Structure formats: C-alpha cells, structure tokens
mmCIF file of C-alpha atoms in Angstrom:
data_model
loop_
_atom_site.group_PDB
_atom_site.id
_atom_site.type_symbol
_atom_site.label_atom_id
_atom_site.label_comp_id
_atom_site.label_asym_id
_atom_site.label_seq_id
_atom_site.Cartn_x
_atom_site.Cartn_y
_atom_site.Cartn_z
ATOM 1 C CA THR K 17 -13.450 -24.458 13.655
ATOM 2 C CA THR K 18 -10.108 -25.816 14.883
ATOM 3 C CA ILE K 19 -6.846 -25.800 12.982
ATOM 4 C CA GLN K 20 -3.542 -27.317 14.024
ATOM 5 C CA TYR K 21 -0.076 -26.108 13.003
ATOM 6 C CA ILE K 22 3.170 -27.718 13.830
ATOM 7 C CA THR K 23 6.107 -25.368 13.472
ATOM 8 C CA PRO K 24 8.903 -26.636 11.107
ATOM 9 C CA LYS K 25 12.021 -28.190 12.663
ATOM 10 C CA ASP K 26 14.461 -25.983 10.842
ATOM 11 C CA ILE K 27 13.220 -22.605 12.029
ATOM 12 C CA SER K 28 14.534 -20.414 14.831
ATOM 13 C CA ARG K 29 11.077 -19.298 15.898
ATOM 14 C CA ALA K 30 7.464 -18.759 14.818
ATOM 15 C CA THR K 31 5.341 -15.813 15.772
ATOM 16 C CA VAL K 32 1.544 -16.145 15.895
ATOM 17 C CA TYR K 33 -0.603 -13.025 15.395
ATOM 18 C CA VAL K 34 -4.342 -13.188 16.069
ATOM 19 C CA HIS K 35 -6.794 -10.377 15.238
ATOM 20 C CA ASN K 36 -10.284 -10.821 16.560
ATOM 21 C CA SER K 37 -12.195 -8.875 13.915
ATOM 22 C CA GLU K 38 -11.813 -7.374 10.508
ATOM 23 C CA VAL K 39 -11.514 -3.921 12.196
ATOM 24 C CA GLU K 40 -8.612 -5.201 14.334
ATOM 25 C CA GLN K 41 -6.944 -6.480 11.169
ATOM 26 C CA LEU K 42 -7.385 -3.041 9.649
ATOM 27 C CA GLN K 43 -5.880 -1.358 12.716
ATOM 28 C CA TYR K 44 -2.813 -3.612 12.327
ATOM 29 C CA GLU K 45 -2.413 -2.632 8.667
ATOM 30 C CA ILE K 46 -2.854 1.034 9.635
ATOM 31 C CA GLU K 47 -0.114 0.887 12.206
ATOM 32 C CA GLU K 48 2.286 -0.799 9.781
ATOM 33 C CA LEU K 49 1.670 1.965 7.234
ATOM 34 C CA LYS K 50 1.771 4.861 9.704
ATOM 35 C CA HIS K 51 5.333 3.849 10.896
ATOM 36 C CA TYR K 52 6.749 3.315 7.397
ATOM 37 C CA SER K 53 10.039 5.224 7.346
ATOM 38 C CA TYR K 54 10.129 6.977 4.009
ATOM 39 C CA GLY K 55 8.293 10.127 2.862
ATOM 40 C CA CYS K 56 8.053 10.456 -0.916
ATOM 41 C CA THR K 57 4.785 11.763 -2.331
ATOM 42 C CA GLU K 58 3.184 8.372 -2.721
ATOM 43 C CA GLN K 59 4.253 7.200 0.736
ATOM 44 C CA THR K 60 3.088 10.443 2.400
ATOM 45 C CA THR K 61 -0.245 10.153 0.580
ATOM 46 C CA SER K 62 -0.664 6.545 1.599
ATOM 47 C CA LYS K 63 0.065 7.427 5.256
ATOM 48 C CA LEU K 64 -2.559 10.107 5.080
ATOM 49 C CA ARG K 65 -5.104 7.585 3.762
ATOM 50 C CA ALA K 66 -4.238 5.316 6.671
ATOM 51 C CA MET K 67 -4.730 8.137 9.175
ATOM 52 C CA LEU K 68 -8.133 9.067 7.686
ATOM 53 C CA ALA K 69 -9.182 5.396 7.967
ATOM 54 C CA GLU K 70 -8.043 5.296 11.595
ATOM 55 C CA LYS K 71 -10.124 8.366 12.390
ATOM 56 C CA SER K 72 -13.172 6.702 10.842
ATOM 57 C CA ILE K 73 -12.626 3.465 12.794
ATOM 58 C CA ASP K 74 -12.132 5.379 16.051
ATOM 59 C CA ALA K 75 -15.476 7.169 15.438
ATOM 60 C CA ALA K 76 -17.244 3.862 14.754
ATOM 61 C CA LEU K 77 -15.795 2.274 17.974
ATOM 62 C CA LYS K 78 -16.588 5.506 19.979
ATOM 63 C CA ILE K 79 -12.901 6.081 21.004
ATOM 64 C CA THR K 80 -10.892 9.263 20.802
ATOM 65 C CA PHE K 81 -8.826 9.818 17.684
ATOM 66 C CA THR K 82 -5.329 10.974 18.637
ATOM 67 C CA GLY K 83 -3.847 11.585 15.162
ATOM 68 C CA GLU K 84 -5.139 15.069 14.406
ATOM 69 C CA LYS K 85 -1.683 16.619 14.508
ATOM 70 C CA GLN K 86 -0.194 13.956 12.189
ATOM 71 C CA VAL K 87 -2.993 14.307 9.636
ATOM 72 C CA LYS K 88 -2.390 18.103 9.406
ATOM 73 C CA GLN K 89 1.400 17.521 9.157
ATOM 74 C CA LEU K 90 0.896 15.123 6.230
ATOM 75 C CA ILE K 91 -1.374 17.534 4.413
ATOM 76 C CA LYS K 92 1.227 20.276 4.971
ATOM 77 C CA ARG K 93 3.961 17.992 3.623
ATOM 78 C CA LEU K 94 1.959 17.271 0.499
ATOM 79 C CA ASN K 95 1.573 20.982 0.017
ATOM 80 C CA GLU K 96 5.354 21.347 0.296
ATOM 81 C CA LEU K 97 5.995 18.514 -2.157
ATOM 82 C CA LYS K 98 3.758 20.232 -4.811
ATOM 83 C CA ASN K 99 5.648 21.629 -7.769
ATOM 84 C CA SER K 100 5.252 25.024 -9.403
ATOM 85 C CA LYS K 101 2.384 23.749 -11.616
ATOM 86 C CA GLY K 102 0.329 22.723 -8.625
ATOM 87 C CA THR K 103 0.865 19.023 -9.437
ATOM 88 C CA TRP K 104 3.053 16.353 -7.951
ATOM 89 C CA GLY K 105 6.110 14.217 -8.812
ATOM 90 C CA TRP K 106 7.782 11.622 -6.566
ATOM 91 C CA TRP K 107 9.728 14.331 -4.724
ATOM 92 C CA GLY K 108 9.318 18.116 -4.557
ATOM 93 C CA ASN K 109 12.113 18.654 -7.018
ATOM 94 C CA ALA K 110 10.869 16.041 -9.498
ATOM 95 C CA GLY K 111 8.804 16.537 -12.601
ATOM 96 C CA GLU K 112 5.089 15.935 -12.889
ATOM 97 C CA ASP K 113 3.574 12.460 -12.710
ATOM 98 C CA THR K 114 -0.050 12.446 -13.733
ATOM 99 C CA TRP K 115 -0.962 9.166 -12.068
ATOM 100 C CA LEU K 116 0.594 10.246 -8.810
ATOM 101 C CA THR K 117 -1.056 13.627 -8.980
ATOM 102 C CA MET K 118 -4.467 11.946 -9.333
ATOM 103 C CA TYR K 119 -3.665 9.799 -6.282
ATOM 104 C CA VAL K 120 -2.846 12.856 -4.246
ATOM 105 C CA ILE K 121 -5.961 14.706 -5.414
ATOM 106 C CA LYS K 122 -8.196 11.741 -4.528
ATOM 107 C CA THR K 123 -6.705 11.543 -1.018
ATOM 108 C CA LEU K 124 -6.724 15.305 -0.230
ATOM 109 C CA ASN K 125 -10.360 15.445 -1.396
ATOM 110 C CA GLU K 126 -11.234 12.621 1.000
ATOM 111 C CA ALA K 127 -9.384 14.581 3.728
ATOM 112 C CA ARG K 128 -11.537 17.597 2.990
ATOM 113 C CA LEU K 129 -14.694 15.503 3.224
ATOM 114 C CA ALA K 130 -13.420 14.164 6.568
ATOM 115 C CA GLY K 131 -13.259 17.722 7.939
ATOM 116 C CA TYR K 132 -9.731 18.867 6.975
ATOM 117 C CA SER K 133 -10.337 21.966 4.907
ATOM 118 C CA ASN K 134 -7.643 22.415 2.281
ATOM 119 C CA ASN K 135 -7.332 23.804 -1.232
ATOM 120 C CA VAL K 136 -3.964 22.166 -1.969
ATOM 121 C CA TYR K 137 -5.283 20.102 -4.899
ATOM 122 C CA ILE K 138 -7.789 22.461 -6.573
ATOM 123 C CA ARG K 139 -5.369 23.719 -9.226
ATOM 124 C CA ALA K 140 -4.210 20.152 -10.021
ATOM 125 C CA ALA K 141 -7.804 18.909 -10.323
ATOM 126 C CA THR K 142 -8.634 21.689 -12.752
ATOM 127 C CA LYS K 143 -5.515 20.802 -14.858
ATOM 128 C CA ILE K 144 -6.571 17.127 -14.959
ATOM 129 C CA GLU K 145 -10.045 18.123 -16.155
ATOM 130 C CA ASP K 146 -8.673 20.428 -18.817
ATOM 131 C CA GLU K 147 -6.362 17.834 -20.240
ATOM 132 C CA LEU K 148 -8.938 15.035 -20.513
ATOM 133 C CA ARG K 149 -9.210 15.299 -24.339
ATOM 134 C CA ILE K 150 -5.501 14.827 -24.991
ATOM 135 C CA MET K 151 -4.920 11.938 -22.548
ATOM 136 C CA ASP K 152 -4.200 8.344 -23.656
ATOM 137 C CA ILE K 153 -7.013 5.896 -22.849
ATOM 138 C CA GLN K 154 -5.329 4.585 -19.652
ATOM 139 C CA THR K 155 -4.873 8.013 -18.103
ATOM 140 C CA GLN K 156 -8.270 9.173 -19.350
ATOM 141 C CA LEU K 157 -10.108 6.289 -17.612
ATOM 142 C CA GLU K 158 -8.211 6.929 -14.416
ATOM 143 C CA ALA K 159 -9.007 10.648 -14.599
ATOM 144 C CA LEU K 160 -12.718 10.084 -15.351
ATOM 145 C CA ASN K 161 -13.013 7.791 -12.302
ATOM 146 C CA LEU K 162 -11.343 10.392 -10.150
ATOM 147 C CA LEU K 163 -13.544 13.236 -11.383
ATOM 148 C CA LYS K 164 -16.629 11.108 -10.989
ATOM 149 C CA ASP K 165 -15.659 10.348 -7.353
ATOM 150 C CA MET K 166 -15.232 14.087 -6.772
ATOM 151 C CA ASP K 167 -18.680 14.864 -8.366
ATOM 152 C CA ARG K 168 -17.103 17.195 -10.968
ATOM 153 C CA LYS K 169 -19.323 18.345 -13.763
ATOM 154 C CA VAL K 170 -17.732 16.594 -16.726
ATOM 155 C CA PRO K 171 -19.366 15.443 -20.007
ATOM 156 C CA PHE K 172 -18.708 11.781 -19.189
ATOM 157 C CA ASP K 173 -20.860 10.498 -22.077
ATOM 158 C CA THR K 174 -18.703 12.297 -24.589
ATOM 159 C CA PHE K 175 -15.669 10.178 -23.514
ATOM 160 C CA ILE K 176 -17.537 6.938 -22.685
ATOM 161 C CA ASN K 177 -19.103 6.760 -26.151
ATOM 162 C CA LYS K 178 -15.648 6.733 -27.763
ATOM 163 C CA VAL K 179 -14.360 3.749 -25.722
ATOM 164 C CA ASN K 180 -13.919 0.413 -27.511
ATOM 165 C CA TYR K 181 -14.259 -2.036 -24.638
ATOM 166 C CA VAL K 182 -12.940 -5.015 -26.608
ATOM 167 C CA ASN K 183 -9.562 -3.307 -27.174
ATOM 168 C CA LEU K 184 -9.033 -2.472 -23.513
ATOM 169 C CA ASP K 185 -6.546 -4.359 -21.338
ATOM 170 C CA LEU K 186 -7.635 -5.929 -18.026
ATOM 171 C CA ASN K 187 -6.962 -2.837 -15.870
ATOM 172 C CA GLN K 188 -8.693 -0.588 -18.354
ATOM 173 C CA LYS K 189 -11.723 -2.851 -18.525
ATOM 174 C CA LEU K 190 -12.088 -2.731 -14.729
ATOM 175 C CA LEU K 191 -11.715 1.085 -14.738
ATOM 176 C CA TYR K 192 -14.383 1.335 -17.429
ATOM 177 C CA ILE K 193 -16.785 -0.942 -15.565
ATOM 178 C CA ARG K 194 -16.207 1.016 -12.295
ATOM 179 C CA LEU K 195 -16.955 4.253 -14.121
ATOM 180 C CA MET K 196 -20.179 2.895 -15.639
ATOM 181 C CA GLN K 197 -21.235 1.597 -12.233
ATOM 182 C CA GLY K 198 -20.543 4.942 -10.565
ATOM 183 C CA LEU K 199 -22.505 6.817 -13.214
ATOM 184 C CA HIS K 200 -25.412 4.366 -12.784
ATOM 185 C CA LYS K 201 -25.098 3.172 -16.329
ATOM 186 C CA LYS K 202 -25.686 -0.380 -17.598
ATOM 187 C CA TYR K 203 -22.800 -2.833 -17.063
ATOM 188 C CA ASP K 204 -22.486 -6.590 -16.723
ATOM 189 C CA ILE K 205 -20.956 -7.891 -13.475
ATOM 190 C CA THR K 206 -20.048 -11.129 -15.188
ATOM 191 C CA ASP K 207 -17.502 -9.206 -17.222
ATOM 192 C CA VAL K 208 -15.648 -8.589 -13.968
ATOM 193 C CA VAL K 209 -15.879 -12.200 -12.813
ATOM 194 C CA SER K 210 -14.707 -13.492 -16.178
ATOM 195 C CA LEU K 211 -11.416 -11.576 -15.802
ATOM 196 C CA SER K 212 -10.550 -13.216 -12.427
ATOM 197 C CA SER K 213 -8.187 -16.076 -11.636
ATOM 198 C CA GLU K 214 -8.856 -18.657 -8.918
ATOM 199 C CA ARG K 215 -6.105 -19.366 -6.426
ATOM 200 C CA PRO K 216 -5.387 -22.871 -5.032
ATOM 201 C CA ASN K 217 -6.745 -21.692 -1.579
ATOM 202 C CA GLY K 218 -10.042 -20.546 -3.021
ATOM 203 C CA GLY K 219 -9.064 -16.947 -3.306
ATOM 204 C CA LEU K 220 -9.809 -14.755 -6.311
ATOM 205 C CA SER K 221 -7.445 -12.280 -7.966
ATOM 206 C CA TRP K 222 -7.204 -10.219 -11.090
ATOM 207 C CA GLY K 223 -4.181 -9.604 -13.280
ATOM 208 C CA ALA K 224 -0.563 -10.730 -13.000
ATOM 209 C CA ASN K 225 2.080 -10.020 -10.349
ATOM 210 C CA VAL K 226 4.062 -7.734 -12.587
ATOM 211 C CA TYR K 227 6.796 -5.216 -11.523
ATOM 212 C CA ASN K 228 4.408 -2.261 -11.820
ATOM 213 C CA TYR K 229 2.739 -1.303 -8.552
ATOM 214 C CA LYS K 230 0.134 0.800 -10.406
ATOM 215 C CA TYR K 231 -1.283 -2.150 -12.376
ATOM 216 C CA ASP K 232 0.017 -5.257 -10.532
ATOM 217 C CA GLU K 233 -2.159 -8.086 -9.262
ATOM 218 C CA ALA K 234 -2.923 -6.333 -5.951
ATOM 219 C CA ALA K 235 -3.965 -3.079 -7.708
ATOM 220 C CA ASN K 236 -6.257 -4.897 -10.115
ATOM 221 C CA THR K 237 -7.774 -7.049 -7.383
ATOM 222 C CA LEU K 238 -8.514 -4.027 -5.238
ATOM 223 C CA LEU K 239 -10.217 -2.371 -8.234
ATOM 224 C CA ALA K 240 -12.359 -5.521 -8.766
ATOM 225 C CA PHE K 241 -13.121 -5.548 -5.025
ATOM 226 C CA ASP K 242 -14.438 -1.906 -5.245
ATOM 227 C CA ILE K 243 -16.777 -2.857 -8.086
ATOM 228 C CA LEU K 244 -18.057 -6.095 -6.585
ATOM 229 C CA ARG K 245 -18.712 -4.577 -3.121
ATOM 230 C CA ASN K 246 -21.172 -2.121 -4.730
ATOM 231 C CA ASP K 247 -23.028 -4.881 -6.672
ATOM 232 C CA SER K 248 -25.680 -7.001 -5.024
ATOM 233 C CA LEU K 249 -24.605 -10.142 -6.927
ATOM 234 C CA GLY K 250 -20.927 -9.338 -6.828
ATOM 235 C CA ARG K 251 -20.824 -9.145 -2.973
ATOM 236 C CA ALA K 252 -20.988 -12.931 -2.834
ATOM 237 C CA LEU K 253 -17.420 -13.038 -4.121
ATOM 238 C CA LEU K 254 -15.876 -10.699 -1.484
ATOM 239 C CA PRO K 255 -14.902 -13.537 0.862
ATOM 240 C CA ASN K 256 -12.877 -15.081 -1.938
ATOM 241 C CA ILE K 257 -11.106 -11.822 -2.537
ATOM 242 C CA LYS K 258 -10.359 -11.445 1.179
ATOM 243 C CA THR K 259 -8.893 -14.968 1.108
ATOM 244 C CA TYR K 260 -6.417 -13.717 -1.471
ATOM 245 C CA PHE K 261 -5.494 -10.612 0.564
ATOM 246 C CA ASN K 262 -5.227 -12.576 3.817
ATOM 247 C CA ASP K 263 -2.513 -14.598 2.059
ATOM 248 C CA ASN K 264 0.780 -12.868 2.692
ATOM 249 C CA SER K 265 2.127 -13.883 -0.719
ATOM 250 C CA PHE K 266 0.678 -10.748 -2.430
ATOM 251 C CA THR K 267 3.019 -7.703 -2.742
ATOM 252 C CA ARG K 268 2.330 -5.605 0.391
ATOM 253 C CA HIS K 269 3.782 -2.278 -0.731
ATOM 254 C CA THR K 270 2.490 0.968 0.729
ATOM 255 C CA LEU K 271 0.145 1.614 -2.153
ATOM 256 C CA ALA K 272 -1.490 -1.838 -1.727
ATOM 257 C CA ARG K 273 -1.803 -1.383 2.028
ATOM 258 C CA ALA K 274 -3.445 1.968 1.658
ATOM 259 C CA GLY K 275 -5.912 0.668 -0.916
ATOM 260 C CA LEU K 276 -6.658 -2.440 1.203
ATOM 261 C CA ILE K 277 -7.359 -0.275 4.275
ATOM 262 C CA THR K 278 -9.577 2.215 2.444
ATOM 263 C CA LEU K 279 -11.745 -0.371 0.664
ATOM 264 C CA TYR K 280 -12.073 -2.784 3.586
ATOM 265 C CA LEU K 281 -13.124 0.071 5.800
ATOM 266 C CA ALA K 282 -15.652 1.449 3.290
ATOM 267 C CA ASP K 283 -17.252 -1.886 2.984
ATOM 268 C CA TRP K 284 -17.245 -2.606 6.679
ATOM 269 C CA SER K 285 -18.751 0.793 7.460
ATOM 270 C CA ALA K 286 -21.506 0.336 4.888
ATOM 271 C CA HIS K 287 -22.582 -3.158 6.044
ATOM 272 C CA HIS K 288 -21.998 -3.343 9.818
ATOM 273 C CA SER K 289 -24.047 -1.759 12.602
ATOM 274 C CA ARG K 290 -22.078 0.095 15.218
ATOM 275 C CA ASN K 291 -24.058 -1.817 17.883
ATOM 276 C CA GLU K 292 -23.472 -5.334 16.681
ATOM 277 C CA ASN K 293 -20.980 -7.767 18.235
ATOM 278 C CA ILE K 294 -18.021 -7.755 15.865
ATOM 279 C CA PHE K 295 -15.764 -10.092 17.819
ATOM 280 C CA GLY K 296 -15.352 -13.882 17.672
ATOM 281 C CA ALA K 297 -14.306 -16.359 20.380
ATOM 282 C CA ILE K 298 -10.776 -17.790 20.109
ATOM 283 C CA SER K 299 -8.754 -20.358 22.082
ATOM 284 C CA ILE K 300 -5.149 -21.325 21.613
ATOM 285 C CA ASN K 301 -4.025 -24.698 22.952
ATOM 286 C CA GLY K 302 -7.148 -24.837 25.120
ATOM 287 C CA SER K 303 -6.755 -21.347 26.683
ATOM 288 C CA LYS K 304 -9.545 -18.899 25.817
ATOM 289 C CA LEU K 305 -8.319 -15.434 24.866
ATOM 290 C CA SER K 306 -10.097 -12.482 26.434
ATOM 291 C CA SER K 307 -10.850 -9.086 24.829
ATOM 292 C CA GLY K 308 -7.833 -7.574 26.523
ATOM 293 C CA ASP K 309 -5.463 -10.110 24.808
ATOM 294 C CA PHE K 310 -6.018 -8.674 21.359
ATOM 295 C CA PRO K 311 -4.222 -8.090 19.120
ATOM 296 C CA PHE K 312 -2.590 -11.343 20.306
ATOM 297 C CA LYS K 313 1.057 -12.122 19.719
ATOM 298 C CA ARG K 314 3.035 -15.163 20.939
ATOM 299 C CA VAL K 315 6.365 -16.656 19.978
ATOM 300 C CA TYR K 316 6.830 -20.398 19.605
ATOM 301 C CA LYS K 317 9.893 -22.634 19.157
ATOM 302 C CA SER K 318 10.609 -25.128 16.375
ATOM 303 C CA ASN K 319 8.506 -28.351 16.352
ATOM 304 C CA ASP K 320 5.824 -26.770 18.608
ATOM 305 C CA THR K 321 2.172 -27.724 18.156
ATOM 306 C CA ILE K 322 -0.316 -24.877 18.001
ATOM 307 C CA ASN K 323 -4.095 -25.604 18.156
ATOM 308 C CA ILE K 324 -6.322 -22.624 17.357
ATOM 309 C CA SER K 325 -10.129 -22.934 17.924
ATOM 310 C CA HIS K 326 -12.595 -20.281 16.746
ATOM 311 C CA GLN K 327 -16.384 -19.528 17.006
ATOM 312 C CA GLY K 328 -18.401 -16.591 15.885
ATOM 313 C CA ASN K 329 -17.452 -13.657 13.672
ATOM 314 C CA GLU K 330 -14.418 -13.643 11.423
ATOM 315 C CA SER K 331 -10.982 -13.639 13.037
ATOM 316 C CA TYR K 332 -7.516 -13.481 11.414
ATOM 317 C CA VAL K 333 -4.473 -15.588 12.172
ATOM 318 C CA ASN K 334 -0.977 -15.014 10.789
ATOM 319 C CA ILE K 335 1.946 -17.307 11.526
ATOM 320 C CA ILE K 336 5.378 -15.922 10.581
ATOM 321 C CA THR K 337 8.373 -18.277 10.748
ATOM 322 C CA GLN K 338 11.995 -17.172 10.913
ATOM 323 C CA LYS K 339 15.192 -19.131 10.337
ATOM 324 C CA ILE K 340 18.867 -18.294 10.435
ATOM 325 C CA GLU K 341 20.506 -18.615 7.121
ATOM 326 C CA THR K 342 24.061 -19.566 7.991
ATOM 327 C CA LYS K 343 25.399 -19.277 4.478
ATOM 328 C CA PRO K 344 23.367 -16.629 2.667
ATOM 329 C CA GLN K 345 23.915 -16.179 -1.020
ATOM 330 C CA PRO K 346 23.447 -12.825 -2.704
ATOM 331 C CA ASP K 347 20.768 -12.519 -5.334
ATOM 332 C CA GLU K 348 22.447 -10.948 -8.327
ATOM 333 C CA THR K 349 19.475 -11.243 -10.743
ATOM 334 C CA PHE K 350 19.125 -7.521 -11.072
ATOM 335 C CA PHE K 351 22.213 -5.992 -9.370
ATOM 336 C CA ARG K 352 25.603 -6.697 -7.917
ATOM 337 C CA ILE K 353 26.448 -4.487 -4.945
ATOM 338 C CA GLN K 354 29.891 -3.924 -3.350
ATOM 339 C CA SER K 355 30.832 -1.476 -0.634
ATOM 340 C CA LYS K 356 34.087 -0.034 0.769
ATOM 341 C CA ILE K 357 35.025 2.086 3.764
ATOM 342 C CA ASN K 358 38.016 4.325 3.056
ATOM 343 C CA GLN K 359 38.769 2.193 -0.035
ATOM 344 C CA LYS K 360 38.972 -0.985 2.059
ATOM 345 C CA VAL K 361 36.633 -3.954 1.945
ATOM 346 C CA ASP K 362 38.078 -5.902 4.912
ATOM 347 C CA THR K 363 38.589 -5.041 8.562
ATOM 348 C CA ILE K 364 39.510 -1.333 9.191
ATOM 349 C CA ILE K 365 40.512 0.630 12.208
ATOM 350 C CA LEU K 366 39.099 4.150 12.601
ATOM 351 C CA LYS K 367 39.672 6.986 15.021
ATOM 352 C CA ALA K 368 36.956 9.128 16.639
ATOM 353 C CA GLY K 369 36.489 12.363 14.659
ATOM 354 C CA GLU K 370 38.128 11.002 11.499
ATOM 355 C CA LEU K 371 36.444 11.846 8.189
ATOM 356 C CA THR K 372 35.432 8.553 6.623
ATOM 357 C CA THR K 373 33.992 7.720 3.151
ATOM 358 C CA ILE K 374 31.575 4.899 2.457
ATOM 359 C CA GLU K 375 31.638 3.944 -1.241
ATOM 360 C CA VAL K 376 28.911 1.719 -2.768
ATOM 361 C CA ASN K 377 29.252 0.374 -6.257
ATOM 362 C CA ILE K 378 26.190 -1.004 -8.071
ATOM 363 C CA GLU K 379 26.453 -3.041 -11.274
ATOM 364 C CA VAL K 380 23.093 -3.163 -13.047
ATOM 365 C CA PHE K 381 22.105 -6.310 -15.011
ATOM 366 C CA LYS K 382 18.429 -5.547 -15.734
ATOM 367 C CA THR K 383 16.573 -2.292 -16.209
ATOM 368 C CA SER K 384 14.545 -1.357 -13.136
ATOM 369 C CA GLU K 385 12.236 1.524 -12.373
ATOM 370 C CA HIS K 386 11.842 3.280 -8.980
ATOM 371 C CA VAL K 387 14.844 1.684 -7.270
ATOM 372 C CA MET K 388 15.732 2.464 -3.626
ATOM 373 C CA VAL K 389 19.258 1.763 -2.367
ATOM 374 C CA GLU K 390 19.698 1.508 1.420
ATOM 375 C CA VAL K 391 23.243 2.147 2.676
ATOM 376 C CA PRO K 392 23.612 1.072 6.335
ATOM 377 C CA LEU K 393 25.419 3.548 8.583
ATOM 378 C CA PRO K 394 27.804 1.637 10.939
ATOM 379 C CA ALA K 395 27.325 2.077 14.677
ATOM 380 C CA GLY K 396 29.166 5.134 16.048
ATOM 381 C CA PHE K 397 29.067 7.000 12.686
ATOM 382 C CA SER K 398 27.408 10.382 12.131
ATOM 383 C CA TYR K 399 27.076 12.523 9.025
ATOM 384 C CA TYR K 400 29.622 15.139 8.012
ATOM 385 C CA ALA K 401 27.127 16.536 5.544
ATOM 386 C CA LYS K 402 23.758 15.557 3.983
ATOM 387 C CA PRO K 403 23.886 16.505 0.322
ATOM 388 C CA GLN K 404 21.259 15.715 -2.228
ATOM 389 C CA GLY K 405 22.411 13.789 -5.346
ATOM 390 C CA ASN K 406 22.973 16.185 -8.219
ATOM 391 C CA ASN K 407 23.374 13.678 -11.051
ATOM 392 C CA TYR K 408 20.966 12.171 -13.567
ATOM 393 C CA VAL K 409 20.719 8.898 -11.690
ATOM 394 C CA GLU K 410 19.425 10.013 -8.252
ATOM 395 C CA THR K 411 16.064 11.575 -7.561
ATOM 396 C CA HIS K 412 16.317 12.078 -3.824
ATOM 397 C CA ARG K 413 18.194 11.068 -0.644
ATOM 398 C CA GLU K 414 16.720 10.558 2.820
ATOM 399 C CA TYR K 415 19.078 10.461 5.806
ATOM 400 C CA PHE K 416 18.313 8.432 8.929
ATOM 401 C CA ASN K 417 20.370 7.747 12.005
ATOM 402 C CA ASP K 418 21.113 4.197 10.874
ATOM 403 C CA LYS K 419 21.054 4.390 7.095
ATOM 404 C CA THR K 420 20.839 6.521 3.995
ATOM 405 C CA SER K 421 18.140 5.800 1.453
ATOM 406 C CA ILE K 422 18.899 6.783 -2.165
ATOM 407 C CA PHE K 423 15.982 6.892 -4.593
#
C-alpha cells in the first residue's frame, strides 16, 4: 500500500509520526498519559492504568519495566485522595462521586491483580455493593459490571430480571449487554451493531459527541469495543472501530486515552503470540525505515510531497499540521476572559521583589461542568503564597512553575 500526502501551502510545518505496530501506538498513548500535568483523582487513576498497561507490554516484549516506583506513588496518592468514607471525589477535600469511586476501585483491583497488594478500595467496594438496591438504573448497571469484573458474590439475577431493556438509553443498553455477556447469559450481538453509526472513513462509533466524558462518543465506543472483542462474530467489526479511534477527531481526554490503552492491550494480549513478528515494513519517499527508526518523527515544510509505502502487519501514521494564526479571534461561546496585572491591562514596569497581583475575570455565558482555568505565570515571576480557593466556585488549585490551574 502506498499513500501520498502533499502538505498544505498555508501551514508553517507538518510533523509525520509513524508507529510500526499496534503495540508501538499503545506505547505512544501511554507516554502521553504518563506525562499529563494534572493530578485529580480521575487523572491519577488514568495514569495508573497507563502504567499497568506499560508493565504488561514490557513483559510481553521481554524488556525491563522501569515504572515500579511511579506505580506505587500513584497508588499512595489515591489513598491520600480518599475521603473519610473510604470513597473518592475529584479532590481529597471534595464530596463523594460514585462513578469516580467505581473507576478507582476497578483500577486499584487491577493493580492488585498485577502484583501491587493494596486494600485501599475494599471499604469503597463494600459500600457500592451495599447500596445496589437504592441506586438509579444507570449507576446500578455500572456497579453490577464492576462487581462482576471483581468476581464479587452478588445476586445478579435479582437485578437483571427487573431491567426493562427497551427503556434503556444507548449507554445503559451497552452496559446491560456487557453484563449479560460477562455472566455467560444469552444476548444478541446484533443489538450492539444496530446501535452503531458508520463514519465517512468506514469507522464505527456509538453515541454522540456530547459534553459528558462519562457517556460521550468515545466512552460508548470503547464499551462497544469491549463487548465485540469478546464475541466471535463481533470481532469482525474491530478494525472499523480502530479506524474511528485512529482518527484524531475524537475527544482524546485522559479517560478516553486510559480506556483505549487498556482495551487495545487486553485484545492484543489475548490474540497475539509473543513469538510472532508484529512489525510491518515501511518506506518514506523511497527510504526504508529500520527497526531503530521507530517511533519515527520527521518535520516537513509547506507544499512538501510525502510518499509512504507499507507492507506486512498494521502500522500507524499521523500527520499533524501547524499554522501561525496572525490575527487570532477569541472564542466567547462559553466564556469571556480578561486579565490584569496590578490593575493594568497594558504594558507595565515591575521591580524585582515587588509584590504583584494577577487578576483574572471570567464572564460565563453558558453553564459548564468540570471547568479548568489556566492562568499563565509570566517569566521571572514566583509565588508569594499558594492558597487553596475557599469559595463555592473553586474545587482545587494546582501550582506549577509556569501556570496556576484552577478547577
């Protein structure tokens, strides 16, 4: 197969990334997630999932895993973020979030199975099980899937028999089918297929790209992937789902990255021999790349021609273009943001050691959930103090050398 790409004339540069196997693509995703700056409960948990995946890949490739210390630090941090009830909110001082608590439980249990003994989540798991009967249908289906994955002794039939499948929304239907599949009960794989949408590039996805990372298009498509990969007929559709995920247009937040890494790895581990050749043969503009060239990265100018030839097992190519926007316009769909330094919005002169105030004003036009505001710290500045917000608007602040992130 040979593809040709001519870089647009109006860009400043184009960067070509080539990964020579699905495993290499996973390693790239893992590195992106590992070095994500922030550390709320969800992000810490997603990083831990990435590290556990990296350990599994290293074992399959017979190379030494160097992240033992980081894994233990992440488990320790999740223990510190736990509240007095043994459950989790977005930050240590936040209230309980049941969905997030289940995400942490699932990951810490996987860490235990990977050899990292911990009892951080036991109290929370028991609480989830005890509250099954009073949960709404969405939370109950999520909890039943979690408890099934953990092999907890739960009267699943009692809850399943009360479910009216017809009245479920798309996410709930997928959760129900996954539960039935995991319990080795009868289900119809065509029910999963009928809920999908076909993309122009041949990819398959489930749901809509809504502003809710828990149930957005990526989350639902990952859930469908998990069902189909464990079904002999459904496996035929996995390439179409991978086509969707290989398209950078889907929302690549930390939760989606972690789910993508975990499911791709589980599927790869189950269906590939450790001794088989997993690499393809790739040439760029006539020059064959050797194994030491991967992951490959090269920068091209505008109006350059790039010819990429490929043989053998799957390989992955991403081309990212950049252009300089000389007259950028602010997007004020949701917010309008203005900032001042010492009450001035224009050029200011400061003296070393002088106490300075940066004021940021945000005008909100549409209601938004889980907002993060990044306030850049000008070069040469340092913090006089690092207080936490004590008002009803802020949940947490993180202080970095170059910015402050307000959640």
